[in-house]
Amino acid sequence: MENWEYDELFHTIKEFYEEFLEENRGYRYAAARLAYEFDNLGKVEDVIVDTAIGEIVMTHEKVFAGTVEGITMRLSSFPLEEAIGELSLGEVNDLSQRIDRVLKGLREVTVDYNPRAE
């Protein structure tokens, strides 16, 4: 990972989420803005971003169907072997556990089919 440390990226995403919430436009807006702001950082970075956003949206009352589908598709199709070399083995193991929790959690959320991020 060129521009980010593993823990730093998770921490930064959570900080930005809190800042976006302070704009008083709702949690769905804040999550959508995260996806926009942290898009296309790199293959491994994008998986970390999806994982971090997944951890956040799992706590929401409802999660937009497109968010659930997108994160689920990207995380379930990512071969963890690609992270070896960019992340330490401990970080790869941590990411693997986080991905598993997010995928399980997204199967259990209440899905919202209204695309408006209010």
Short mmCIF file of C-alpha atoms in Angstrom, two decimals:
data_model
loop_
_atom_site.label_atom_id
_atom_site.label_comp_id
_atom_site.label_asym_id
_atom_site.label_seq_id
_atom_site.Cartn_x
_atom_site.Cartn_y
_atom_site.Cartn_z
CA MET A 1 0.00 0.00 0.00
CA GLU A 2 1.61 3.14 -1.24
CA ASN A 3 -0.03 6.01 0.59
CA TRP A 4 -1.66 4.39 3.63
CA GLU A 5 -0.82 2.21 6.56
CA TYR A 6 -3.38 -0.52 7.26
CA ASP A 7 -4.69 0.76 10.61
CA GLU A 8 -4.39 4.36 9.48
CA LEU A 9 -6.83 3.80 6.61
CA PHE A 10 -9.46 2.19 8.89
CA HIS A 11 -9.03 5.02 11.40
CA THR A 12 -9.23 7.75 8.76
CA ILE A 13 -12.41 6.33 7.25
CA LYS A 14 -14.08 6.28 10.66
CA GLU A 15 -12.96 9.87 11.33
CA PHE A 16 -14.32 11.06 7.99
CA TYR A 17 -17.60 9.25 8.66
CA GLU A 18 -17.98 11.16 11.93
CA GLU A 19 -17.21 14.43 10.12
CA PHE A 20 -19.76 13.67 7.40
CA LEU A 21 -22.35 12.89 10.08
CA GLU A 22 -21.77 16.34 11.55
CA GLU A 23 -23.07 17.83 8.29
CA ASN A 24 -26.52 16.68 9.51
CA ARG A 25 -27.50 15.02 6.24
CA GLY A 26 -27.97 11.57 7.73
CA TYR A 27 -26.01 8.37 8.13
CA ARG A 28 -26.84 7.14 4.62
CA TYR A 29 -25.39 10.31 3.13
CA ALA A 30 -22.27 9.94 5.28
CA ALA A 31 -21.75 6.34 4.12
CA ALA A 32 -22.33 7.26 0.47
CA ARG A 33 -19.88 10.14 0.77
CA LEU A 34 -17.25 7.78 2.19
CA ALA A 35 -17.59 5.53 -0.83
CA TYR A 36 -17.15 8.53 -3.10
CA GLU A 37 -14.21 10.10 -1.23
CA PHE A 38 -12.24 6.86 -0.84
CA ASP A 39 -12.81 5.40 -4.31
CA ASN A 40 -10.03 3.89 -6.44
CA LEU A 41 -7.14 4.08 -3.98
CA GLY A 42 -5.70 0.74 -5.12
CA LYS A 43 -6.89 -2.85 -5.14
CA VAL A 44 -6.02 -3.71 -1.53
CA GLU A 45 -6.93 -0.23 -0.30
CA ASP A 46 -10.35 -0.49 -1.96
CA VAL A 47 -11.00 -3.77 -0.13
CA ILE A 48 -10.04 -2.12 3.15
CA VAL A 49 -12.37 0.80 2.34
CA ASP A 50 -15.25 -1.57 1.55
CA THR A 51 -14.56 -3.48 4.76
CA ALA A 52 -14.50 -0.29 6.85
CA ILE A 53 -17.69 1.02 5.25
CA GLY A 54 -19.28 -2.40 5.74
CA GLU A 55 -18.39 -2.30 9.44
CA ILE A 56 -20.05 1.11 9.69
CA VAL A 57 -23.24 0.38 7.74
CA MET A 58 -23.86 -2.86 9.63
CA THR A 59 -24.76 -0.63 12.59
CA HIS A 60 -27.35 1.35 10.61
CA GLU A 61 -31.07 0.90 10.99
CA LYS A 62 -31.36 0.11 7.27
CA VAL A 63 -28.76 -0.30 4.52
CA PHE A 64 -29.35 0.58 0.88
CA ALA A 65 -29.58 -2.56 -1.29
CA GLY A 66 -26.91 -1.26 -3.69
CA THR A 67 -24.47 -0.80 -0.83
CA VAL A 68 -25.09 -4.32 0.45
CA GLU A 69 -24.76 -5.84 -3.03
CA GLY A 70 -21.67 -3.83 -3.99
CA ILE A 71 -19.70 -4.47 -0.81
CA THR A 72 -20.72 -8.13 -0.73
CA MET A 73 -19.70 -8.68 -4.34
CA ARG A 74 -16.34 -6.93 -4.02
CA LEU A 75 -15.37 -8.52 -0.70
CA SER A 76 -16.47 -12.04 -1.59
CA SER A 77 -14.55 -11.97 -4.87
CA PHE A 78 -11.27 -10.60 -3.47
CA PRO A 79 -8.50 -13.20 -3.23
CA LEU A 80 -6.66 -12.47 0.03
CA GLU A 81 -3.46 -13.76 -1.52
CA GLU A 82 -3.29 -10.45 -3.40
CA ALA A 83 -2.85 -8.62 -0.10
CA ILE A 84 0.23 -10.65 0.82
CA GLY A 85 3.25 -8.51 0.20
CA GLU A 86 1.31 -5.28 0.65
CA LEU A 87 0.16 -6.14 4.16
CA SER A 88 1.86 -8.03 6.96
CA LEU A 89 0.57 -11.52 7.72
CA GLY A 90 -1.08 -10.18 10.87
CA GLU A 91 -2.86 -7.51 8.83
CA VAL A 92 -3.95 -10.09 6.23
CA ASN A 93 -5.38 -12.26 9.03
CA ASP A 94 -7.13 -9.25 10.58
CA LEU A 95 -8.54 -8.22 7.20
CA SER A 96 -9.76 -11.76 6.57
CA GLN A 97 -11.61 -11.80 9.90
CA ARG A 98 -13.09 -8.35 9.27
CA ILE A 99 -14.25 -9.34 5.78
CA ASP A 100 -15.93 -12.47 7.20
CA ARG A 101 -17.71 -10.38 9.87
CA VAL A 102 -18.87 -7.81 7.32
CA LEU A 103 -20.16 -10.43 4.90
CA LYS A 104 -22.05 -12.16 7.71
CA GLY A 105 -23.34 -8.86 9.09
CA LEU A 106 -24.57 -7.64 5.70
CA ARG A 107 -26.62 -10.82 5.31
CA GLU A 108 -28.45 -9.87 8.51
CA VAL A 109 -29.14 -6.14 7.97
CA THR A 110 -32.50 -4.69 7.05
CA VAL A 111 -32.21 -3.82 3.37
CA ASP A 112 -33.62 -0.52 2.10
CA TYR A 113 -34.57 -0.30 -1.57
CA ASN A 114 -35.04 3.48 -1.58
CA PRO A 115 -31.95 4.93 -3.32
CA ARG A 116 -32.24 8.38 -1.72
CA ALA A 117 -29.51 9.12 0.81
CA GLU A 118 -31.50 11.34 3.16
#
